[in-house]
């Protein structure tokens, strides 16, 4: 079935994200899980820590035994023993007793606090003096204080960063169930496009989009698969599209900035089995001539050929679909608020994304819009983020405060 | 040789970065270069683009031939031919002539602008009417406008992101000379520490630091090598340290938060051949008991055992050394300015790093300090960044504006 749409609002496009499936789960070693997305909720198999743990070197005590202790009037405690690291103490603390303990050691039963070694003196082999009062719980991490056994510690959809990897280690997850990386087929189009290892003759240009888009797919947690360059001839694109559909979870076809090529891309999409064109044009700049079709249940994108346009469309439109495909509940990119260094013009009726450099300026940043045609790659190298200008805004004045969404 | 230092200022530690070498260069395929650091400056082998290129569908013209054209008084131009994509036009444009051209096509000699197809009508097979005046250069990317042949386009030390990958593709770099990833050996210490695949008995705790530090090394562009857990016994650490020194460019030894273990770690470092202890304690919190030795020319770090402390020390102290080892000229992390949700106390004489959550709040963020003992992992999961409190500051008041350095 084929549907035709007028130019869509950005939010209407983003709302289509639920029309596409999430990848399957797979079990991977914890060491390979960085950047991956948790397939399910994770609970800890143990209390973390599993015992009351000293956070200082000193003596495990009953806090009450030290109340009122001072330099002038120290508390005298009997040494009940020494805690060996990694072992459960074989003794319990009775009133008036203390046990030598190192950071990380397990408090003996009966102890509820640690007094720092600096605040004690050993009188003889059996007795210490304590010069400070410690409250119960002081210099101790109590059993289950970090996490309790069985309590969910990470939600499904969490992206695994360093802290999450630590948490999973603490919870005993030597392997982790994560979503498979969405495989993304990437096709460039155009008779003028040649591969990176070719020296272009006059009229030709090297394929840039395959490389920028592959990198952005990787950054977003996908697995790019570069399928090559399709010419402008009738039927040139279909074999690569079919190959991509057979092996990938999502397809990106870039190029086709000319009306003829765009029609060719659209025709190839419409000609595929189980195809429905959901979006044909988005009210954004750059990136208006973007196409989204659902083919055999998979998202197939027609992206602008201009390199900066393709990158912006990937960032603001495609990336949320890729994150959703891996089940990610990732938060939005961080943003900074900054003052514009000059006016930006904008047309009403579309959402503009302006490539912007951030220049540190005391406590904050100045936002310097980067002019440049969307067919040029070099401005993207200098861009730190994008300023979004809503469709009901005509433009922004110099010195106004703008929100800059950071690029990776 | 052994040197002893008192607690060092953070900036004095960072200044030691030049004492360590940069890794060798290696040539990798462009597709594998994401996140790597360029070993040398890169220039383009061609002009980008290599010809004057149309950015719109329409007609290549001499701008001067359209001057004064309007709906009421169109310019009439003779059709000299059609530009085939990817080919050099076989004809040149004479005065009063136009050539049909698609986006990305090469302007024929003599043409200097493109008039959009929407602003023309074809009168017959040989003639068009033009309803708009176009200035020379309009709707054209001129030869070399993105980059000129031979001009440096990326500096040594640049981290390769998506835009840089595109630039390298345009410049014909199918392979790229990058710095080898610094190999980082990671050792945890402590009789109480057991591996993730073990169920800890009472008194034991699973090794978290190996996993958090491995992830942070990977994120910083290094290659982690987990070497295992050394016990507290005399001579337990030395074999792992030697193995790490033999196979890695940097070594991280975590744990040893107890005075006894710290002394054991220091002794192992001092006992190695060609060893010089450069730092023994840093005036930061958390992270004071950090050690840095130079052993056989390599940086060997003794990090705190407390998991959050080890992560903060990695971020603010170790990471710059790792970036430097890969020759990276990376800019500082992005930061946001935010208002504190509550007071933070701080001791003078040390630089504090406070784990902080960012809560979006209209145009900006509120910065919510995350309390929590540094032996707990869970606060790190919620931290979006670190607030740095300089050593001459006693603390910060609620509602004051702070700079939050974003964590990845």
Coordinates of N, CA, C and O in Angstrom, one line a residue, chain B residues 155-224:
Chain B
X155 N 44.0 18.9 11.9 CA 45.3 18.9 12.6 C 45.6 17.6 13.3 O 44.7 16.8 13.6
X156 N 46.9 17.3 13.5 CA 47.3 16.2 14.3 C 46.6 16.4 15.7 O 46.5 17.5 16.2
X157 N 46.2 15.3 16.3 CA 45.6 15.3 17.6 C 44.1 15.4 17.6 O 43.4 15.4 18.6
X158 N 43.5 15.6 16.4 CA 42.0 15.7 16.2 C 41.4 14.3 16.5 O 41.8 13.3 16.0
X159 N 40.4 14.4 17.3 CA 39.6 13.1 17.5 C 38.6 13.0 16.3 O 38.0 13.9 15.9
X160 N 38.6 11.8 15.8 CA 37.7 11.6 14.6 C 36.3 11.3 15.0 O 36.0 10.2 15.5
X161 N 35.4 12.3 14.7 CA 34.0 12.1 14.9 C 33.4 11.9 13.5 O 34.0 11.7 12.5
X162 N 32.0 12.1 13.4 CA 31.3 11.8 12.2 C 31.7 12.9 11.1 O 32.0 12.5 10.0
X163 N 31.8 14.1 11.5 CA 32.2 15.2 10.5 C 33.6 15.0 10.0 O 33.9 15.1 8.8
X164 N 34.5 14.6 10.9 CA 35.9 14.4 10.5 C 36.0 13.2 9.6 O 36.8 13.2 8.7
X165 N 35.2 12.1 9.9 CA 35.2 11.0 9.0 C 34.8 11.4 7.6 O 35.3 10.9 6.6
X166 N 33.8 12.3 7.5 CA 33.3 12.8 6.2 C 34.4 13.5 5.5 O 34.6 13.4 4.3
X167 N 35.1 14.4 6.2 CA 36.2 15.2 5.7 C 37.3 14.3 5.1 O 37.8 14.5 4.1
X168 N 37.6 13.2 5.9 CA 38.7 12.3 5.5 C 38.3 11.6 4.2 O 39.1 11.3 3.3
X169 N 37.0 11.2 4.2 CA 36.5 10.6 2.9 C 36.6 11.5 1.8 O 37.1 11.1 0.7
X170 N 36.2 12.8 1.9 CA 36.3 13.7 0.8 C 37.7 13.9 0.4 O 38.0 14.1 -0.8
X171 N 38.7 13.8 1.4 CA 40.1 14.0 1.1 C 40.7 12.7 0.6 O 42.0 12.6 0.4
X172 N 40.0 11.7 0.4 CA 40.5 10.4 -0.3 C 41.2 9.5 0.7 O 42.0 8.7 0.2
X173 N 41.0 9.7 2.0 CA 41.8 8.8 2.9 C 41.0 7.6 3.2 O 40.2 7.5 4.2
X174 N 41.2 6.5 2.4 CA 40.6 5.2 2.7 C 41.2 4.6 3.9 O 40.5 3.8 4.6
X175 N 42.4 4.9 4.2 CA 43.0 4.6 5.5 C 43.6 5.8 6.1 O 43.9 6.8 5.4
X176 N 43.7 5.8 7.5 CA 44.1 7.0 8.2 C 45.2 6.7 9.2 O 45.1 5.6 9.8
X177 N 46.2 7.5 9.3 CA 47.2 7.3 10.4 C 46.7 7.9 11.7 O 46.5 9.1 11.8
X178 N 46.5 7.0 12.6 CA 46.0 7.4 14.0 C 47.0 6.9 15.0 O 47.8 6.0 14.7
X179 N 46.9 7.4 16.2 CA 47.7 6.9 17.3 C 47.1 5.6 17.8 O 45.9 5.4 17.8
X180 N 48.0 4.7 18.1 CA 47.6 3.4 18.7 C 46.8 3.7 20.0 O 47.2 4.7 20.7
X181 N 45.8 2.9 20.3 CA 45.0 3.1 21.5 C 46.0 2.8 22.7 O 46.5 1.7 22.7
X182 N 46.1 3.6 23.6 CA 46.9 3.3 24.8 C 46.3 2.1 25.5 O 45.1 2.0 25.8
X183 N 47.1 1.1 25.8 CA 46.7 -0.1 26.5 C 46.8 0.2 28.0 O 47.9 0.6 28.5
X184 N 45.8 -0.1 28.7 CA 45.7 0.3 30.1 C 45.5 -1.0 31.0 O 44.4 -1.6 30.9
X185 N 46.5 -1.4 31.7 CA 46.3 -2.5 32.6 C 45.6 -2.1 33.9 O 45.8 -1.1 34.4
X186 N 44.6 -3.0 34.3 CA 43.8 -2.6 35.4 C 43.9 -3.7 36.4 O 43.6 -4.9 36.1
X187 N 44.2 -3.4 37.7 CA 44.4 -4.4 38.8 C 43.6 -3.9 39.9 O 43.6 -2.7 40.3
X188 N 42.7 -4.7 40.5 CA 42.1 -4.4 41.8 C 42.8 -5.1 42.9 O 43.4 -6.2 42.7
X189 N 42.8 -4.5 44.1 CA 43.5 -5.2 45.2 C 42.6 -5.3 46.4 O 41.6 -4.6 46.5
X190 N 42.9 -6.3 47.2 CA 42.2 -6.4 48.5 C 41.7 -7.9 48.7 O 41.1 -8.5 47.8
X191 N 42.0 -8.4 49.8 CA 41.6 -9.8 50.2 C 40.1 -9.9 50.2 O 39.6 -11.1 50.0
X192 N 39.4 -8.8 50.4 CA 37.9 -8.9 50.4 C 37.3 -8.8 49.1 O 36.1 -9.0 48.9
X193 N 38.1 -8.6 48.0 CA 37.5 -8.4 46.7 C 37.4 -9.7 45.9 O 38.4 -10.4 45.8
X194 N 36.3 -10.0 45.4 CA 36.1 -11.3 44.6 C 35.6 -10.9 43.2 O 35.0 -9.8 43.0
X195 N 35.7 -11.8 42.2 CA 35.3 -11.4 40.9 C 33.8 -11.5 40.7 O 33.1 -12.1 41.5
X196 N 33.3 -10.9 39.6 CA 31.9 -10.7 39.4 C 31.2 -12.0 39.3 O 30.0 -12.1 39.7
X197 N 31.9 -13.1 38.9 CA 31.2 -14.4 38.7 C 31.2 -15.2 40.0 O 30.8 -16.4 40.0
X198 N 31.6 -14.6 41.1 CA 31.6 -15.3 42.4 C 30.5 -14.7 43.3 O 30.2 -13.5 43.2
X199 N 29.8 -15.6 44.0 CA 28.9 -15.0 45.0 C 29.7 -14.7 46.3 O 30.3 -15.6 46.9
X200 N 29.7 -13.5 46.7 CA 30.5 -13.1 47.8 C 30.0 -13.7 49.1 O 28.8 -13.8 49.3
X201 N 30.9 -14.2 49.9 CA 30.5 -14.6 51.3 C 30.5 -13.4 52.2 O 30.9 -12.3 51.7
X202 N 30.1 -13.5 53.4 CA 30.1 -12.4 54.3 C 31.5 -11.9 54.5 O 32.4 -12.7 54.8
X203 N 31.7 -10.6 54.3 CA 33.1 -10.1 54.5 C 33.7 -9.8 53.1 O 34.7 -9.0 53.0
X204 N 33.1 -10.4 52.0 CA 33.7 -10.2 50.7 C 32.8 -9.2 49.9 O 31.6 -9.1 50.2
X205 N 33.3 -8.7 48.9 CA 32.6 -7.8 48.0 C 33.1 -7.9 46.6 O 34.3 -8.2 46.4
X206 N 32.2 -7.8 45.6 CA 32.6 -8.1 44.2 C 33.4 -6.9 43.7 O 33.2 -5.7 44.1
X207 N 34.3 -7.2 42.8 CA 35.2 -6.2 42.2 C 34.4 -5.3 41.2 O 33.9 -5.7 40.2
X208 N 34.2 -4.1 41.6 CA 33.5 -3.1 40.8 C 34.4 -2.3 40.0 O 34.2 -2.0 38.8
X209 N 35.5 -1.9 40.6 CA 36.5 -0.9 40.0 C 37.0 -1.4 38.7 O 37.2 -0.6 37.7
X210 N 37.3 -2.7 38.5 CA 37.8 -3.2 37.2 C 36.8 -2.8 36.1 O 37.2 -2.5 35.0
X211 N 35.5 -2.9 36.4 CA 34.5 -2.7 35.4 C 34.2 -1.2 35.1 O 34.1 -0.8 34.0
X212 N 34.1 -0.4 36.2 CA 34.0 1.0 36.0 C 35.2 1.6 35.3 O 35.0 2.4 34.3
X213 N 36.4 1.2 35.7 CA 37.6 1.8 35.1 C 37.8 1.3 33.7 O 38.2 2.1 32.8
X214 N 37.5 0.0 33.4 CA 37.6 -0.4 32.0 C 36.7 0.4 31.1 O 37.1 0.8 30.0
X215 N 35.5 0.6 31.6 CA 34.5 1.4 30.7 C 35.0 2.8 30.5 O 35.0 3.4 29.4
X216 N 35.6 3.4 31.6 CA 36.1 4.8 31.4 C 37.3 4.9 30.5 O 37.5 5.8 29.8
X217 N 38.1 3.8 30.6 CA 39.3 3.8 29.7 C 38.8 3.7 28.3 O 39.3 4.4 27.4
X218 N 37.8 2.8 28.0 CA 37.3 2.7 26.6 C 36.7 4.0 26.2 O 37.0 4.5 25.0
X219 N 36.0 4.7 27.0 CA 35.3 5.9 26.6 C 36.4 7.0 26.3 O 36.2 7.8 25.4
X220 N 37.5 6.9 27.0 CA 38.6 7.9 26.8 C 39.5 7.5 25.6 O 40.5 8.2 25.3
X221 N 39.2 6.4 24.9 CA 39.9 6.0 23.7 C 41.1 5.1 24.0 O 41.9 4.9 23.1
X222 N 41.1 4.5 25.2 CA 42.1 3.5 25.5 C 41.6 2.1 25.4 O 40.4 1.9 25.1
X223 N 42.5 1.2 25.6 CA 42.1 -0.2 25.4 C 42.4 -0.9 26.8 O 43.5 -1.1 27.2
X224 N 41.3 -1.2 27.5 CA 41.5 -1.7 28.9 C 41.9 -3.2 28.8 O 41.5 -3.9 28.0

